[in-house]
PDB file of C-alpha atoms in Angstrom:
ATOM      1  CA  MET X1246       0.240  -0.011   0.384  1.00  0.00           C
ATOM      2  CA  GLN X1247       1.320   3.443  -1.108  1.00  0.00           C
ATOM      3  CA  ARG X1248       1.482   6.252   1.754  1.00  0.00           C
ATOM      4  CA  GLN X1249       0.061   9.445   0.238  1.00  0.00           C
ATOM      5  CA  PRO X1250       0.953  12.878   1.603  1.00  0.00           C
ATOM      6  CA  LEU X1251      -1.849  14.898   3.602  1.00  0.00           C
ATOM      7  CA  ALA X1252       0.192  17.409   2.880  1.00  0.00           C
ATOM      8  CA  ILE X1253       3.009  19.611   1.695  1.00  0.00           C
ATOM      9  CA  PHE X1254       4.011  23.126   2.553  1.00  0.00           C
ATOM     10  CA  GLN X1255       6.192  25.720   3.685  1.00  0.00           C
ATOM     11  CA  LEU X1256       6.772  25.592   6.958  1.00  0.00           C
ATOM     12  CA  SER X1257       9.793  28.512   7.984  1.00  0.00           C
ATOM     13  CA  ASP X1258      11.339  30.720   5.495  1.00  0.00           C
ATOM     14  CA  THR X1259      14.224  30.704   8.443  1.00  0.00           C
ATOM     15  CA  TYR X1260      15.189  26.815   7.769  1.00  0.00           C
ATOM     16  CA  HIS X1261      14.066  26.156   4.429  1.00  0.00           C
ATOM     17  CA  CYS X1262      12.275  23.367   5.738  1.00  0.00           C
ATOM     18  CA  LEU X1263       8.977  21.614   4.591  1.00  0.00           C
ATOM     19  CA  PHE X1264       6.593  20.119   6.719  1.00  0.00           C
ATOM     20  CA  LEU X1265       4.668  16.784   5.726  1.00  0.00           C
ATOM     21  CA  ILE X1266       1.517  15.175   6.951  1.00  0.00           C
ATOM     22  CA  ALA X1267       1.650  11.675   5.676  1.00  0.00           C
ATOM     23  CA  LEU X1268      -1.098   8.846   6.213  1.00  0.00           C
ATOM     24  CA  GLY X1269      -0.659   6.681   9.498  1.00  0.00           C
ATOM     25  CA  HIS X1270      -0.711  10.498  11.213  1.00  0.00           C
ATOM     26  CA  GLN X1271       3.120  10.803  11.466  1.00  0.00           C
ATOM     27  CA  PHE X1272       4.746  14.378  10.146  1.00  0.00           C
ATOM     28  CA  ALA X1273       8.436  14.917   9.348  1.00  0.00           C
ATOM     29  CA  THR X1274      10.125  17.798   8.397  1.00  0.00           C
ATOM     30  CA  TYR X1275      12.764  18.377   5.509  1.00  0.00           C
ATOM     31  CA  ASP X1276      15.645  20.329   5.062  1.00  0.00           C
ATOM     32  CA  GLU X1277      16.326  20.903   0.981  1.00  0.00           C
ATOM     33  CA  ASN X1278      19.557  22.627   1.946  1.00  0.00           C
ATOM     34  CA  TRP X1279      21.169  19.724   3.609  1.00  0.00           C
ATOM     35  CA  ASN X1280      19.015  17.216   1.545  1.00  0.00           C
ATOM     36  CA  HIS X1281      17.340  15.310   4.578  1.00  0.00           C
ATOM     37  CA  VAL X1282      14.361  14.927   7.544  1.00  0.00           C
ATOM     38  CA  THR X1283      15.245  16.990  10.173  1.00  0.00           C
ATOM     39  CA  LEU X1284      12.619  15.560  12.713  1.00  0.00           C
ATOM     40  CA  GLN X1285      10.213  13.393  12.701  1.00  0.00           C
ATOM     41  CA  ASN X1286       6.750  12.088  14.783  1.00  0.00           C
ATOM     42  CA  LYS X1287       3.206  11.938  15.255  1.00  0.00           C
ATOM     43  CA  VAL X1288       1.389  14.596  14.116  1.00  0.00           C
ATOM     44  CA  ALA X1289      -0.513  15.025  17.474  1.00  0.00           C
ATOM     45  CA  ASN X1290       2.725  14.974  19.726  1.00  0.00           C
ATOM     46  CA  TYR X1291       2.857  18.759  17.891  1.00  0.00           C
ATOM     47  CA  PHE X1292       0.063  19.883  15.983  1.00  0.00           C
ATOM     48  CA  SER X1293      -3.404  19.815  17.781  1.00  0.00           C
ATOM     49  CA  ASN X1294      -6.000  19.225  16.175  1.00  0.00           C
ATOM     50  CA  PHE X1295      -4.577  19.474  12.805  1.00  0.00           C
ATOM     51  CA  PRO X1296      -7.686  18.217  10.446  1.00  0.00           C
ATOM     52  CA  LEU X1297      -6.973  14.428   9.085  1.00  0.00           C
ATOM     53  CA  GLU X1298      -8.414  14.737   6.050  1.00  0.00           C
ATOM     54  CA  PRO X1299      -6.004  15.598   2.495  1.00  0.00           C
ATOM     55  CA  ILE X1300      -5.342  18.867   2.062  1.00  0.00           C
ATOM     56  CA  ARG X1301      -5.434  19.993  -1.239  1.00  0.00           C
ATOM     57  CA  GLY X1302      -4.111  24.165  -0.741  1.00  0.00           C
ATOM     58  CA  LEU X1303      -3.255  26.725   1.749  1.00  0.00           C
ATOM     59  CA  LEU X1304      -3.408  30.118   2.245  1.00  0.00           C
ATOM     60  CA  ASN X1305      -0.916  32.084   4.481  1.00  0.00           C
ATOM     61  CA  THR X1306      -2.301  34.814   5.999  1.00  0.00           C
ATOM     62  CA  GLY X1307       0.297  35.648   8.427  1.00  0.00           C
ATOM     63  CA  PRO X1308      -0.027  33.702  11.733  1.00  0.00           C
ATOM     64  CA  ASN X1309      -3.069  32.021  10.587  1.00  0.00           C
ATOM     65  CA  MET X1310      -3.139  29.219   7.824  1.00  0.00           C
ATOM     66  CA  LEU X1311      -5.559  28.061   5.824  1.00  0.00           C
ATOM     67  CA  LEU X1312      -6.180  24.654   5.159  1.00  0.00           C
ATOM     68  CA  PHE X1313      -8.947  24.086   2.061  1.00  0.00           C
ATOM     69  CA  GLY X1314      -9.063  19.768   2.305  1.00  0.00           C
ATOM     70  CA  ASP X1315     -11.774  17.993  -0.224  1.00  0.00           C
ATOM     71  CA  LYS X1316     -15.326  19.035   2.183  1.00  0.00           C
ATOM     72  CA  ALA X1317     -13.918  21.979   4.301  1.00  0.00           C
ATOM     73  CA  VAL X1318     -12.065  25.094   5.209  1.00  0.00           C
ATOM     74  CA  TYR X1319      -9.623  24.974   8.198  1.00  0.00           C
ATOM     75  CA  LYS X1320      -8.235  28.197  10.338  1.00  0.00           C
ATOM     76  CA  TYR X1321      -5.338  26.998  11.780  1.00  0.00           C
ATOM     77  CA  ASP X1322      -2.685  28.962  14.266  1.00  0.00           C
ATOM     78  CA  LYS X1323       0.832  28.414  13.207  1.00  0.00           C
ATOM     79  CA  ASP X1324       2.056  29.808  16.455  1.00  0.00           C
ATOM     80  CA  GLY X1325       0.075  28.055  18.879  1.00  0.00           C
ATOM     81  CA  THR X1326      -0.050  25.091  16.646  1.00  0.00           C
ATOM     82  CA  LYS X1327      -3.558  24.593  17.282  1.00  0.00           C
ATOM     83  CA  MET X1328      -6.947  24.673  14.858  1.00  0.00           C
ATOM     84  CA  ILE X1329      -9.416  28.136  15.833  1.00  0.00           C
ATOM     85  CA  GLY X1330     -12.707  27.119  15.834  1.00  0.00           C
ATOM     86  CA  ASP X1331     -14.948  25.046  13.264  1.00  0.00           C
ATOM     87  CA  ALA X1332     -14.115  23.659  10.158  1.00  0.00           C
ATOM     88  CA  THR X1333     -15.899  25.809   7.680  1.00  0.00           C
ATOM     89  CA  PRO X1334     -17.953  23.233   4.828  1.00  0.00           C
ATOM     90  CA  LEU X1335     -16.817  24.913   1.249  1.00  0.00           C
ATOM     91  CA  LYS X1336     -19.818  25.124  -0.089  1.00  0.00           C
ATOM     92  CA  THR X1337     -20.333  27.844   2.963  1.00  0.00           C
ATOM     93  CA  PHE X1338     -16.784  29.486   2.754  1.00  0.00           C
ATOM     94  CA  PHE X1339     -17.301  29.773  -0.962  1.00  0.00           C
ATOM     95  CA  ARG X1340     -20.460  31.163  -0.964  1.00  0.00           C
ATOM     96  CA  CYS X1341     -21.421  33.700  -3.314  1.00  0.00           C
ATOM     97  CA  GLN X1342     -24.284  36.789  -3.756  1.00  0.00           C
ATOM     98  CA  ARG X1343     -27.030  36.074  -5.950  1.00  0.00           C
ATOM     99  CA  GLN X1344     -26.995  39.769  -7.738  1.00  0.00           C
ATOM    100  CA  ASN X1345     -30.315  40.093  -9.320  1.00  0.00           C
TER     101      ASN X1345
END
C-alpha cells in the first residue's frame, strides 16, 4: 500500500524546511539544503487537532493558515500549532452572493 501525503507546504522561511503530513498520522520536516529529514514524529504530539483529511491547498495569512480540504476549510494557528474554531464547509466558505 502506497502512502500518500496529506499536506506539503513551506513551514519556515528561516530554515527552508518543508512540512509533510503522511498517512499514519506522522509528520516530518525536511531540509532541502542538506537534503535530509530534520524531525519526524506523530502529528498529535506537535499539532493539536490538525485535520486528518488530505489538504488540497492553503492560504498563508500571517500567523494563521487556511487549510483547504476536500469538504471543509480549516483555520490553523501556526504559532500556537492549533486549530482555530470549527471547520467551515467548502460550500459555505465559497458561497457567492446572487445578484439580481
